[in-house]
Coordinates of C-alpha atoms in Angstrom, one line a residue:
M20 CA -2.3 -3.5 -24.3
F21 CA 0.6 -2.5 -22.1
R22 CA -1.7 -2.5 -18.7
I23 CA -3.5 -5.9 -19.3
L24 CA -0.2 -7.3 -20.0
A25 CA 1.4 -5.8 -16.8
V26 CA -1.6 -7.3 -14.7
A27 CA -1.5 -10.8 -15.9
T28 CA 2.1 -10.7 -15.2
A29 CA 1.6 -9.6 -11.5
A30 CA -0.7 -12.2 -11.1
A31 CA 1.0 -14.8 -12.7
S32 CA 4.0 -13.9 -10.4
V33 CA 1.9 -14.1 -7.6
L34 CA 0.5 -17.6 -8.4
I35 CA 4.3 -18.6 -9.3
S36 CA 4.9 -17.2 -5.8
G37 CA 2.9 -19.8 -4.2
C38 CA 4.8 -22.9 -5.7
L39 CA 7.8 -22.0 -4.8
P40 CA 9.2 -23.4 -1.9
P41 CA 8.7 -21.2 0.7
P42 CA 11.5 -19.3 3.1
P43 CA 13.2 -21.2 6.1
G44 CA 10.8 -21.1 8.9
H45 CA 7.6 -20.5 7.0
F46 CA 4.6 -22.7 7.1
G47 CA 4.8 -22.5 2.9
S48 CA 1.3 -23.1 2.0
F49 CA -1.9 -21.1 2.1
A50 CA -4.6 -23.2 3.4
T51 CA -4.3 -26.1 6.0
P52 CA -6.3 -28.4 7.9
V53 CA -6.6 -26.7 11.6
T54 CA -8.8 -28.7 14.3
P55 CA -10.0 -26.9 17.3
D56 CA -7.0 -28.7 19.5
E57 CA -4.4 -26.5 17.2
Y58 CA -6.6 -23.3 18.0
G59 CA -6.6 -24.2 21.7
R60 CA -2.8 -25.1 21.7
R61 CA -1.8 -21.7 20.1
L62 CA -4.4 -20.0 22.4
C63 CA -3.5 -21.3 25.6
R64 CA 0.5 -22.2 25.4
H65 CA 1.7 -19.3 27.2
L66 CA -0.3 -20.1 30.3
E67 CA 1.2 -22.9 33.4
L68 CA -0.1 -26.6 33.2
E69 CA -3.2 -26.3 35.6
D70 CA -4.6 -23.1 33.8
Y71 CA -3.4 -24.7 30.2
A72 CA -5.9 -27.5 30.1
A73 CA -8.7 -25.6 31.8
C74 CA -8.0 -23.2 29.2
L75 CA -8.3 -25.7 26.3
S76 CA -11.4 -27.3 27.7
E77 CA -13.0 -23.9 27.3
V78 CA -11.9 -23.9 23.9
L79 CA -12.8 -27.3 23.1
G80 CA -16.1 -26.4 24.7
Y81 CA -16.6 -23.2 22.5
F82 CA -16.0 -25.5 19.5
E83 CA -18.4 -28.0 20.5
E84 CA -21.4 -25.2 21.1
P85 CA -23.7 -25.2 17.5
R86 CA -23.6 -22.0 16.0
P87 CA -25.1 -20.9 12.6
D88 CA -22.9 -19.8 10.0
D89 CA -24.5 -16.6 9.3
L90 CA -21.6 -14.2 9.0
P91 CA -22.1 -12.1 6.1
Y92 CA -20.5 -12.7 2.9
G93 CA -18.4 -9.2 1.5
R94 CA -16.1 -7.2 3.9
N95 CA -16.3 -9.8 6.8
S96 CA -15.2 -12.8 4.6
N97 CA -11.4 -11.2 4.6
A98 CA -11.7 -9.4 7.9
G99 CA -12.3 -10.2 11.6
P100 CA -10.7 -11.0 15.2
I101 CA -7.1 -11.6 15.8
A102 CA -5.1 -13.0 18.8
L103 CA -1.3 -12.7 19.2
V104 CA 0.0 -14.7 22.3
L105 CA 3.5 -12.6 22.6
D106 CA 5.6 -12.7 25.5
R107 CA 2.7 -14.9 27.5
R108 CA 0.5 -11.9 26.4
V109 CA -2.8 -12.1 24.6
Y110 CA -2.9 -8.9 22.2
L111 CA -5.9 -8.7 20.2
G112 CA -7.5 -6.6 17.3
R113 CA -8.3 -6.9 13.6
Y114 CA -7.1 -8.0 10.5
D115 CA -8.1 -7.3 7.0
G116 CA -7.4 -9.4 4.3
S117 CA -7.3 -10.2 0.6
P118 CA -4.7 -11.9 -1.6
L119 CA -2.4 -9.0 -2.8
V120 CA -3.0 -6.8 0.5
T121 CA -3.4 -8.0 4.4
R122 CA -3.2 -5.6 7.0
F123 CA -3.5 -6.2 11.3
R124 CA -3.4 -4.5 14.2
V125 CA -3.1 -5.9 17.7
T126 CA -2.8 -4.5 21.2
H127 CA -2.1 -5.7 24.9
G128 CA -2.6 -2.1 27.0
N129 CA -0.6 0.0 25.8
Q130 CA 1.3 -2.2 23.8
S131 CA 0.6 -2.8 19.9
C132 CA 1.9 -4.9 17.1
Q133 CA 0.6 -3.9 13.5
G134 CA 2.0 -5.6 10.4
G135 CA 1.1 -6.0 6.6
Y136 CA 2.0 -7.0 3.3
D137 CA 1.3 -5.2 -0.1
A138 CA 2.2 -6.9 -3.7
F139 CA 0.8 -3.3 -5.2
A140 CA 4.0 -1.5 -3.0
G141 CA 6.4 -4.4 -3.9
S142 CA 5.9 -6.8 -1.3
T143 CA 7.5 -9.8 -3.1
D144 CA 5.9 -13.0 -0.8
A145 CA 2.9 -13.2 1.5
I146 CA 4.7 -12.8 4.5
L147 CA 3.6 -9.3 6.6
D148 CA 6.2 -7.3 7.7
V149 CA 5.7 -6.6 11.6
Q150 CA 6.3 -3.8 13.7
C151 CA 5.2 -3.5 17.7
S152 CA 5.4 -0.1 19.8
D153 CA 8.4 -1.2 21.9
G154 CA 10.5 -0.8 18.5
R155 CA 10.9 -4.3 17.7
R156 CA 10.6 -5.6 14.0
G157 CA 10.2 -9.1 12.2
W158 CA 7.6 -10.9 10.1
A159 CA 4.5 -12.9 10.4
D160 CA 3.1 -15.8 8.4
L161 CA -0.6 -16.6 8.2
T162 CA -2.1 -19.9 7.1
S163 CA -5.8 -20.2 6.7
A164 CA -7.9 -23.1 7.4
L165 CA -9.6 -25.1 4.7
D166 CA -12.8 -22.4 5.2
G167 CA -10.4 -19.9 3.8
R168 CA -12.1 -17.5 6.7
N169 CA -9.9 -18.8 9.7
G170 CA -6.6 -19.8 10.3
I171 CA -3.4 -19.8 12.5
G172 CA 0.3 -18.4 12.2
R173 CA 3.6 -17.5 13.5
L174 CA 5.2 -14.3 14.2
E175 CA 9.1 -13.8 14.7
L176 CA 10.8 -10.7 15.9
E177 CA 14.7 -10.0 15.1
D178 CA 15.5 -10.5 18.5
G179 CA 14.2 -14.5 18.1
T180 CA 10.7 -13.9 19.9
Q181 CA 8.3 -16.0 18.2
A182 CA 3.9 -15.5 18.9
E183 CA 1.4 -17.7 17.9
I184 CA -1.4 -16.2 16.0
V185 CA -4.8 -17.2 15.7
Y186 CA -7.7 -15.4 13.5
G187 CA -11.2 -15.9 12.5
Y188 CA -14.8 -15.7 13.9
T189 CA -14.9 -19.5 13.9
A190 CA -11.8 -19.4 16.0
L191 CA -12.4 -16.5 18.5
G192 CA -16.1 -15.5 18.2
Q193 CA -15.0 -11.9 18.6
A194 CA -11.7 -9.9 19.7
E195 CA -14.2 -7.8 21.8
P196 CA -14.9 -9.5 24.5
Y197 CA -12.2 -12.2 24.2
P198 CA -14.3 -15.4 24.8
Y199 CA -11.5 -16.9 26.7
V200 CA -11.1 -14.1 29.1
H201 CA -10.1 -15.6 32.0
W202 CA -6.8 -16.7 30.5
T203 CA -5.7 -13.6 29.6
P204 CA -3.2 -11.9 31.6
P205 CA -4.4 -8.4 32.7
A206 CA -3.0 -5.5 30.5
D207 CA 0.2 -3.7 31.8

């Protein structure tokens, strides 16, 4: 009986915390409508103006191509490619998520960042703690698109550096090869 009560209490805590106001600077929702334009702005914002327009056109063109939605459910429903645009560089990797545990790892050359939260280990919100290989730390806030399989996010490091996040197969296709390779600065 105690175990059932503990599980019910934990589940209620997670649900209630979703109803509380978000911490300052956080999105504050689990799902939001995300347009192809929004994905494009996040993936191309780091570029100079003349390259930004071409990159945005390529992203929008990617969304106009008809593709079957044949991604199998199961493990791939809550996992997939992720892109992080940090310091004008595109870091690529994979995320694995569920409502109670989420992790991601991205790399650019020999630099990497990883983050996650684990409600079972005491995380009290769905904000991911992040640590980068250069020693910087911070947090990431992810919000799903309405389809629940893709989304956007924001990363903020303790030094004030901010980054854009895009994740999911619809938004990126796959991380390797990155579909917008022409707009990825070379690795250091």
